[in-house]
Short mmCIF file of C-alpha atoms and ligand atoms in Angstrom, two decimals:
data_model
loop_
_atom_site.label_atom_id
_atom_site.label_comp_id
_atom_site.label_asym_id
_atom_site.label_seq_id
_atom_site.Cartn_x
_atom_site.Cartn_y
_atom_site.Cartn_z
CA MET A 132 24.54 -5.05 -7.93
CA LYS A 133 21.28 -3.42 -7.23
CA ALA A 134 18.85 -3.46 -4.34
CA TYR A 135 15.70 -1.84 -3.09
CA VAL A 136 16.68 -0.05 0.07
CA VAL A 137 14.17 0.47 2.86
CA GLU A 138 15.36 3.12 5.28
CA LYS A 139 14.53 1.92 8.78
CA GLU A 140 14.84 5.42 10.08
CA ALA A 141 12.20 6.76 7.68
CA LEU A 142 9.94 3.84 8.51
CA SER A 143 10.29 4.50 12.24
CA HIS A 144 9.67 8.18 11.68
CA ASN A 145 6.42 7.44 9.83
CA ILE A 146 5.18 4.90 12.36
CA GLU A 147 5.87 7.22 15.25
CA LEU A 148 4.15 10.13 13.52
CA LEU A 149 1.11 8.03 12.63
CA GLN A 150 0.81 6.68 16.15
CA LYS A 151 0.93 10.20 17.48
CA MET A 152 -1.82 11.23 15.07
CA ALA A 153 -3.89 8.17 16.00
CA ASN A 154 -3.80 9.49 19.53
CA GLY A 155 -4.32 6.18 21.27
CA VAL A 156 -6.60 4.59 18.68
CA PRO A 157 -5.06 1.22 17.69
CA VAL A 158 -3.29 1.10 14.34
CA TRP A 159 -4.05 -2.01 12.31
CA ALA A 160 -1.11 -2.22 9.92
CA VAL A 161 -2.09 -3.50 6.48
CA LEU A 162 0.46 -5.97 5.10
CA LYS A 163 -1.20 -6.92 1.83
CA GLY A 164 0.69 -7.10 -1.46
CA ASN A 165 3.78 -8.48 0.28
CA GLY A 166 3.74 -5.60 2.71
CA TYR A 167 3.24 -3.06 -0.11
CA GLY A 168 6.33 -4.53 -1.74
CA ILE A 169 8.78 -4.34 1.16
CA GLY A 170 8.13 -7.77 2.66
CA VAL A 171 5.45 -8.94 5.10
CA LEU A 172 7.84 -10.15 7.78
CA PRO A 173 10.49 -7.43 7.88
CA LEU A 174 7.75 -4.80 7.82
CA ALA A 175 5.75 -6.55 10.54
CA ARG A 176 8.86 -6.90 12.71
CA HIS A 177 9.61 -3.23 12.36
CA LEU A 178 6.03 -2.35 13.24
CA ALA A 179 6.10 -4.69 16.23
CA GLU A 180 9.14 -2.88 17.58
CA ALA A 181 7.03 0.26 17.66
CA GLY A 182 4.38 -1.58 19.63
CA ILE A 183 1.96 -2.40 16.82
CA ASP A 184 0.32 -5.78 17.28
CA HIS A 185 -2.74 -5.51 15.02
CA PHE A 186 -2.32 -6.53 11.40
CA CYS A 187 -4.50 -6.88 8.31
CA VAL A 188 -3.87 -9.34 5.48
CA THR A 189 -5.63 -10.44 2.32
CA GLU A 190 -3.98 -13.84 1.85
CA VAL A 191 -3.78 -16.96 3.99
CA ARG A 192 -0.05 -17.11 3.33
CA GLU A 193 0.50 -13.70 4.91
CA ALA A 194 -1.23 -14.85 8.09
CA GLU A 195 0.82 -18.07 8.07
CA LEU A 196 4.04 -16.11 7.78
CA LEU A 197 3.14 -14.05 10.80
CA ARG A 198 2.02 -16.94 12.99
CA GLU A 199 5.06 -19.05 12.06
CA ASN A 200 7.52 -16.29 12.81
CA GLY A 201 6.86 -15.04 16.28
CA PHE A 202 3.52 -13.30 15.91
CA GLU A 203 1.57 -15.89 17.93
CA ASP A 204 -0.47 -13.37 19.87
CA ALA A 205 -0.98 -10.58 17.37
CA SER A 206 -4.49 -9.79 16.14
CA ILE A 207 -4.70 -10.60 12.45
CA LEU A 208 -7.71 -9.49 10.43
CA MET A 209 -8.39 -11.08 7.03
CA LEU A 210 -9.70 -8.25 4.86
CA ARG A 211 -11.07 -10.50 2.15
CA SER A 212 -14.50 -11.99 2.73
CA THR A 213 -13.85 -15.60 1.79
CA GLY A 214 -16.29 -18.50 1.82
CA ASP A 215 -13.77 -21.01 0.52
CA PRO A 216 -13.75 -24.01 2.91
CA ALA A 217 -10.01 -24.73 2.55
CA GLU A 218 -9.12 -21.10 3.22
CA LEU A 219 -11.56 -20.86 6.10
CA ASN A 220 -10.25 -23.98 7.81
CA ARG A 221 -6.69 -22.77 7.55
CA LEU A 222 -7.60 -19.27 8.75
CA MET A 223 -9.40 -20.78 11.72
CA ASP A 224 -6.33 -22.92 12.49
CA LEU A 225 -4.32 -19.71 12.47
CA ARG A 226 -6.84 -17.89 14.71
CA VAL A 227 -7.33 -15.13 12.16
CA ILE A 228 -10.25 -12.73 12.54
CA LEU A 229 -12.44 -13.28 9.49
CA THR A 230 -14.36 -10.77 7.42
CA ILE A 231 -18.02 -11.42 6.75
CA GLY A 232 -19.05 -9.54 3.64
CA SER A 233 -22.22 -11.39 2.76
CA TRP A 234 -24.90 -13.67 4.14
CA GLU A 235 -23.45 -16.56 2.11
CA THR A 236 -20.03 -16.06 3.68
CA ALA A 237 -21.59 -15.91 7.12
CA CYS A 238 -23.34 -19.24 6.47
CA ALA A 239 -20.14 -20.84 5.16
CA ILE A 240 -18.12 -19.64 8.16
CA ASN A 241 -20.77 -20.69 10.64
CA ALA A 242 -21.08 -24.18 9.12
CA ILE A 243 -17.34 -24.80 9.23
CA ALA A 244 -17.00 -23.38 12.72
CA ALA A 245 -19.87 -25.65 13.86
CA GLU A 246 -18.15 -28.67 12.32
CA ARG A 247 -15.06 -27.79 14.31
CA ALA A 248 -17.15 -27.22 17.43
CA ASP A 249 -15.63 -23.77 17.53
CA VAL A 250 -16.78 -20.18 17.85
CA VAL A 251 -14.78 -17.97 15.51
CA GLU A 252 -14.15 -14.28 15.66
CA ALA A 253 -15.17 -12.12 12.73
CA HIS A 254 -15.79 -8.52 11.71
CA LEU A 255 -18.81 -7.54 9.64
CA LYS A 256 -18.14 -5.49 6.56
CA ILE A 257 -20.60 -2.88 5.37
CA ASP A 258 -20.54 -1.75 1.74
CA THR A 259 -20.99 2.02 1.84
CA GLY A 260 -19.92 2.53 -1.75
CA MET A 261 -16.91 0.43 -2.69
CA GLY A 262 -19.19 -2.22 -4.14
CA ARG A 263 -16.88 -5.17 -3.54
CA TYR A 264 -17.32 -6.95 -0.22
CA GLY A 265 -19.89 -6.03 2.35
CA PHE A 266 -23.55 -6.02 3.27
CA LEU A 267 -25.56 -3.21 1.76
CA PRO A 268 -26.72 -0.92 4.58
CA GLU A 269 -30.36 -1.61 3.67
CA ASP A 270 -29.80 -5.35 4.16
CA MET A 271 -30.40 -5.03 7.91
CA ASP A 272 -32.19 -8.39 8.13
CA HIS A 273 -29.07 -10.25 7.12
CA ILE A 274 -26.75 -8.03 9.13
CA LEU A 275 -28.74 -8.69 12.29
CA GLY A 276 -29.22 -12.29 11.21
CA VAL A 277 -25.51 -12.87 11.67
CA TYR A 278 -25.75 -11.80 15.32
CA ARG A 279 -29.04 -13.63 15.93
CA GLU A 280 -28.65 -16.87 14.05
CA GLN A 281 -25.00 -17.67 13.44
CA LYS A 282 -24.18 -19.14 16.82
CA ASN A 283 -20.65 -20.22 15.90
CA ILE A 284 -19.57 -16.71 14.96
CA ALA A 285 -18.55 -14.11 17.53
CA VAL A 286 -18.76 -10.74 15.81
CA SER A 287 -16.11 -8.51 17.37
CA GLY A 288 -16.09 -5.62 14.93
CA VAL A 289 -17.85 -3.73 12.14
CA TYR A 290 -16.12 -1.89 9.36
CA THR A 291 -16.30 -0.28 5.96
CA HIS A 292 -13.79 0.83 3.34
CA PHE A 293 -14.27 4.21 1.63
CA ASN A 294 -13.99 4.44 -2.13
CA CYS A 295 -12.98 8.06 -2.36
CA ALA A 296 -11.14 9.06 0.80
CA PHE A 297 -8.29 10.55 -1.27
CA GLY A 298 -10.77 12.61 -3.29
CA SER A 299 -14.30 13.77 -2.58
CA LYS A 300 -14.78 14.91 0.99
CA LYS A 301 -18.51 15.11 0.41
CA LEU A 302 -18.78 11.49 -0.72
CA THR A 303 -16.64 10.29 2.16
CA HIS A 304 -18.78 12.19 4.66
CA GLN A 305 -21.89 10.60 3.13
CA GLU A 306 -20.36 7.14 3.33
CA PHE A 307 -19.30 7.74 6.90
CA GLU A 308 -22.82 8.80 7.80
CA THR A 309 -24.28 5.69 6.18
CA PHE A 310 -21.78 3.59 8.10
CA GLN A 311 -22.61 5.27 11.41
CA LYS A 312 -26.33 4.75 10.85
CA THR A 313 -25.75 1.06 10.26
CA VAL A 314 -23.61 0.80 13.40
CA SER A 315 -26.35 2.57 15.40
CA ALA A 316 -29.02 0.26 14.01
CA ILE A 317 -27.02 -2.77 15.14
CA ARG A 318 -26.69 -1.27 18.62
CA GLU A 319 -30.37 -0.37 18.74
CA ALA A 320 -31.20 -3.98 17.97
CA GLY A 321 -29.34 -4.85 21.15
CA PHE A 322 -26.00 -6.08 19.87
CA GLU A 323 -22.50 -4.97 20.69
CA THR A 324 -20.57 -3.79 17.68
CA GLY A 325 -17.08 -4.22 19.13
CA THR A 326 -14.29 -2.53 17.19
CA VAL A 327 -15.74 -0.03 14.73
CA HIS A 328 -13.33 1.06 11.99
CA CYS A 329 -13.42 2.72 8.59
CA CYS A 330 -10.21 4.67 7.88
CA ASN A 331 -7.51 3.76 5.41
CA SER A 332 -4.48 6.04 5.14
CA SER A 333 -6.16 8.85 3.22
CA ALA A 334 -9.23 8.91 5.44
CA PHE A 335 -7.02 8.73 8.51
CA LEU A 336 -4.99 11.76 7.45
CA ARG A 337 -7.90 13.85 6.22
CA PHE A 338 -10.72 13.00 8.61
CA PRO A 339 -9.56 12.71 12.23
CA GLU A 340 -13.21 12.64 13.28
CA MET A 341 -13.57 9.24 11.59
CA HIS A 342 -10.84 7.35 13.46
CA CYS A 343 -13.41 5.44 15.57
CA ASP A 344 -11.94 2.42 17.42
CA GLY A 345 -9.17 1.54 14.99
CA VAL A 346 -7.52 2.65 11.75
CA ARG A 347 -6.22 0.47 8.94
CA LEU A 348 -3.02 1.95 7.57
CA GLY A 349 -0.91 0.76 4.67
CA SER A 350 0.47 3.33 2.25
CA ALA A 351 0.95 5.98 4.94
CA ILE A 352 3.41 3.69 6.72
CA LEU A 353 5.49 3.67 3.56
CA GLY A 354 5.08 7.42 3.20
CA ARG A 355 3.27 7.06 -0.09
CA VAL A 356 0.15 9.18 0.08
CA PRO A 357 -0.99 11.77 -2.45
CA PHE A 358 -0.85 14.67 -0.02
CA HIS A 359 1.77 16.78 1.58
CA THR A 360 2.50 15.36 4.98
CA LYS A 361 5.53 14.98 7.17
CA LEU A 362 5.63 11.32 6.23
CA ARG A 363 8.75 10.20 4.39
CA PRO A 364 8.94 7.80 1.45
CA VAL A 365 10.75 4.85 2.96
CA GLY A 366 12.48 3.35 -0.02
CA TYR A 367 14.42 3.76 -3.22
CA ALA A 368 16.33 1.56 -5.60
CA GLU A 369 20.10 1.64 -5.49
CA ALA A 370 22.40 0.63 -8.31
CA HIS A 371 25.93 1.41 -9.44
CA VAL A 372 27.37 2.93 -12.56
CA GLU A 373 28.43 0.06 -14.78
CA GLU A 374 30.16 2.01 -17.52
CA LEU A 375 31.02 5.59 -18.21
CA ARG A 376 30.86 6.48 -21.89
CA VAL A 377 31.43 9.68 -23.77
CA LEU A 378 28.91 9.74 -26.58
CA PRO A 379 30.17 11.90 -29.43
CA LYS A 380 28.02 14.72 -30.74
CA GLY A 381 25.22 13.30 -32.90
CA HIS A 382 25.35 9.84 -31.34
CA PRO A 383 22.05 8.41 -30.04
CA THR A 384 21.36 6.19 -27.05
CA GLY A 385 18.59 3.70 -26.33
CA TYR A 386 15.90 2.01 -28.44
CA GLY A 387 14.39 4.09 -31.18
CA ALA A 388 17.24 6.61 -31.06
CA MET A 389 14.90 8.92 -29.16
CA TRP A 390 17.75 11.02 -27.82
CA THR A 391 20.87 12.21 -29.54
CA ALA A 392 23.87 13.91 -27.97
CA ARG A 393 23.99 17.58 -28.95
CA GLU A 394 27.61 17.74 -27.89
CA ASP A 395 30.13 15.20 -26.69
CA THR A 396 28.31 13.90 -23.61
CA PRO A 397 29.52 11.77 -20.73
CA VAL A 398 26.86 9.17 -20.08
CA ALA A 399 26.66 6.70 -17.19
CA ILE A 400 25.17 3.31 -17.98
CA VAL A 401 23.19 2.00 -15.01
CA PRO A 402 21.82 -1.55 -14.90
CA ILE A 403 18.26 -0.83 -13.87
CA GLY A 404 15.21 -0.52 -16.09
CA TRP A 405 11.48 -0.82 -16.46
CA TYR A 406 11.58 -4.50 -15.58
CA ASN A 407 12.81 -3.44 -12.14
CA GLY A 408 9.89 -1.04 -11.80
CA PHE A 409 11.45 2.22 -12.93
CA ARG A 410 8.95 4.63 -14.37
CA GLU A 411 5.99 2.31 -14.15
CA ARG A 412 2.92 4.36 -14.70
CA CYS A 413 1.11 5.42 -11.52
CA ASP A 414 4.40 5.75 -9.68
CA GLY A 415 3.23 8.90 -7.99
CA GLY A 416 -0.26 7.44 -7.66
CA ILE A 417 -2.96 8.69 -9.99
CA THR A 418 -5.79 8.77 -7.60
CA ARG A 419 -7.07 12.27 -8.21
CA PHE A 420 -8.03 14.32 -11.24
CA ARG A 421 -5.08 16.53 -10.44
CA ASP A 422 -2.74 13.52 -10.68
CA CYS A 423 -4.19 12.49 -14.06
CA LEU A 424 -3.71 16.01 -15.30
CA SER A 425 -0.16 16.16 -14.03
CA LEU A 426 0.57 12.83 -15.71
CA ILE A 427 -0.71 14.17 -19.03
CA LEU A 428 1.22 17.41 -18.58
CA ARG A 429 4.35 15.51 -17.75
CA GLY A 430 3.89 13.48 -20.93
CA LEU A 431 3.41 16.63 -23.00
CA ARG A 432 6.35 18.31 -21.37
CA GLY A 433 8.36 15.22 -22.20
CA ILE A 434 7.43 15.55 -25.84
CA PHE A 435 7.97 19.30 -26.16
CA PHE A 436 10.69 20.06 -23.66
CA ARG A 437 12.38 16.72 -23.37
CA ALA A 438 11.68 16.56 -19.66
CA LEU A 439 13.37 13.37 -18.69
CA PRO A 440 13.15 11.29 -15.55
CA LEU A 441 15.67 12.03 -12.85
CA VAL A 442 17.96 9.81 -10.86
CA GLU A 443 20.60 10.74 -8.34
CA VAL A 444 24.27 10.14 -9.08
CA ASN A 445 26.69 10.89 -6.26
CA GLY A 446 24.08 13.15 -4.72
CA HIS A 447 23.38 15.08 -7.95
CA LYS A 448 20.06 14.99 -9.80
CA CYS A 449 20.75 13.78 -13.32
CA ARG A 450 18.55 13.19 -16.35
CA VAL A 451 17.92 9.81 -17.87
CA VAL A 452 18.44 10.11 -21.61
CA GLY A 453 16.89 7.95 -24.31
CA GLN A 454 14.30 5.28 -23.72
CA ILE A 455 14.37 3.41 -20.46
CA GLY A 456 15.47 -0.11 -21.33
CA MET A 457 14.25 -3.32 -19.79
CA LEU A 458 17.33 -3.49 -17.56
CA HIS A 459 19.38 -0.42 -18.42
CA ILE A 460 19.29 3.32 -18.45
CA ALA A 461 21.71 5.91 -19.70
CA VAL A 462 22.22 8.97 -17.51
CA ASP A 463 23.56 12.32 -18.62
CA VAL A 464 26.39 13.10 -16.19
CA ARG A 465 27.69 16.32 -17.70
CA GLY A 466 29.18 18.61 -15.09
CA ILE A 467 29.50 16.09 -12.28
CA GLU A 468 32.16 13.71 -11.17
CA CYS A 469 31.31 10.15 -11.98
CA LYS A 470 33.10 6.86 -12.45
CA PRO A 471 32.18 3.19 -12.76
CA GLY A 472 31.00 1.83 -9.42
CA ASP A 473 29.48 5.11 -8.24
CA ARG A 474 26.16 4.93 -6.46
CA VAL A 475 22.91 5.77 -8.27
CA ILE A 476 19.58 6.25 -6.54
CA VAL A 477 16.48 5.56 -8.58
CA PRO A 478 12.99 6.47 -7.37
CA ILE A 479 10.78 3.41 -7.64
CA ASN A 480 7.47 2.50 -6.05
CA PRO A 481 8.19 -0.65 -4.02
CA LEU A 482 4.95 -2.16 -5.28
CA HIS A 483 6.52 -2.36 -8.73
CA VAL A 484 9.91 -3.62 -7.69
CA LYS A 485 11.01 -6.77 -9.45
CA GLY A 486 14.35 -8.51 -9.80
CA MET A 487 15.95 -6.80 -6.80
CA LYS A 488 16.63 -7.77 -3.21
CA ILE A 489 14.88 -5.76 -0.53
CA GLN A 490 17.39 -4.47 2.01
CA TYR A 491 16.44 -2.85 5.30
CA ARG A 492 19.11 -0.36 6.37
C1 PLP B 173 -5.64 -1.74 1.43
C2 PLP B 173 -6.65 -1.53 2.44
C3 PLP B 173 -6.42 -0.61 3.47
C4 PLP B 173 -5.18 0.25 3.55
O1 PLP B 173 -5.22 1.21 2.55
P1 PLP B 173 -4.10 2.36 2.48
O2 PLP B 173 -4.75 3.41 1.68
O3 PLP B 173 -2.93 1.76 1.80
O4 PLP B 173 -3.83 2.76 3.86
C5 PLP B 173 -7.38 -0.49 4.45
N1 PLP B 173 -8.51 -1.21 4.41
C6 PLP B 173 -8.77 -2.10 3.43
C7 PLP B 173 -10.04 -2.86 3.46
C8 PLP B 173 -7.85 -2.29 2.41
O5 PLP B 173 -8.11 -3.16 1.44
#
C-alpha cells in the first residue's frame, strides 16, 4: 500500500497565509497540471472552502471538471491563448474567460462568438519577455484593434507572465514597467482595462507592489517555492516497510551493486521507487543558479561522501542505500526500531507522482 498524502491542514495554512498577504486582492488559483499533481477537483474544493472562487486552467477538461462539479458560478480563466474552433466553442459553452495572445486568436474568437451571436469575455495577454503567448508591447495597433474592432469580445482584463520572477529582480522590474506602460497606453486610448494582473507565486511573494487587481497562484498554494517562507509543503508519499532484511557484511543491495554493507546491516525494503516520482531531478526546483549549483554539489557529495537520499521511518530520518529501483528502495535502519508494516514517508514532488492514489487527510 502506498499513497500520496495531501495534508489538508497544511493546505489550509498556506491558503490562509496567502490570502492574508494578498490583502484583499483576489487570488486566482491556478489548477493546471492536474492541480499541480494533487487533483483539480479536490484542490478546487479545498480552495472554495477558503472563499476562493477565481480559477485558472490550461485545458478544456479542467474547466469542464469544475463546471460539472458544483463550480457553476466561479470565474475560470483559460491561460492558454487558443484559436482552435472546437476548443473555443466548448470554452464558450462553459463560460470560460478566454486569453487573447495574438491578433489571429482575437479574430478566431470574434468570428466564433459572432456565429453564436454572443459576446464573450476575454483577457488580453501582453508578452513582456516570456516569448510564448501575448502581444508584443510595441504592437499597440493590434492591442487597441481588439477593443475597437472585435465587437463580439468583451475584454475584461489585461495580464502578463514574468519569465524571471524567481530570479532577477531587475528583469522583473523592467518587465513590470513595460507592462504598466502598455496598460496606461490602453487607458489613454480610452478603454477600460478591467482586471490587471501579472504575479505568479514568486512575483507575488517577492514584489508586493506588483499585486495589481489579482494574483495567479499555483506552487505557493502547495508550499513549493524556492524561497524561505512560512508556507508548508502540503504533501508526501507514504508507504510501508515490506520486508526487513539483515544484509551481512560485504553484501550489496540494488542494481549495479553501488552500495555494500560495511557491517551486518538491517535494511528495510520499501515498495516505492523512481517510477512513483522519488528522486526525479528538479524535485527541489532548479530555477536559480544557486539551485543548479546545489544540485551539482549534491551529486558530487553523493560520489565522494555517499550522501544518500533520506526518507523517514517511524519518525527517524534514514538513508536510502543502493540505487533507487523502479518500484523499490532499500533503507538503512541501523539504530532504530523497525518491522514490516511500519510507516515510511518519502519526499516526492506531487507533479512527479505516478502509480499512487492521492489522499487528502
Ligand atoms: C503556471 C502559471 C501561473 C502560476 O505559477 P506559479 O509559479 O506556480 O504560481 C501563473 N500564471 C500563468 C500564466 C501560468 O502559466
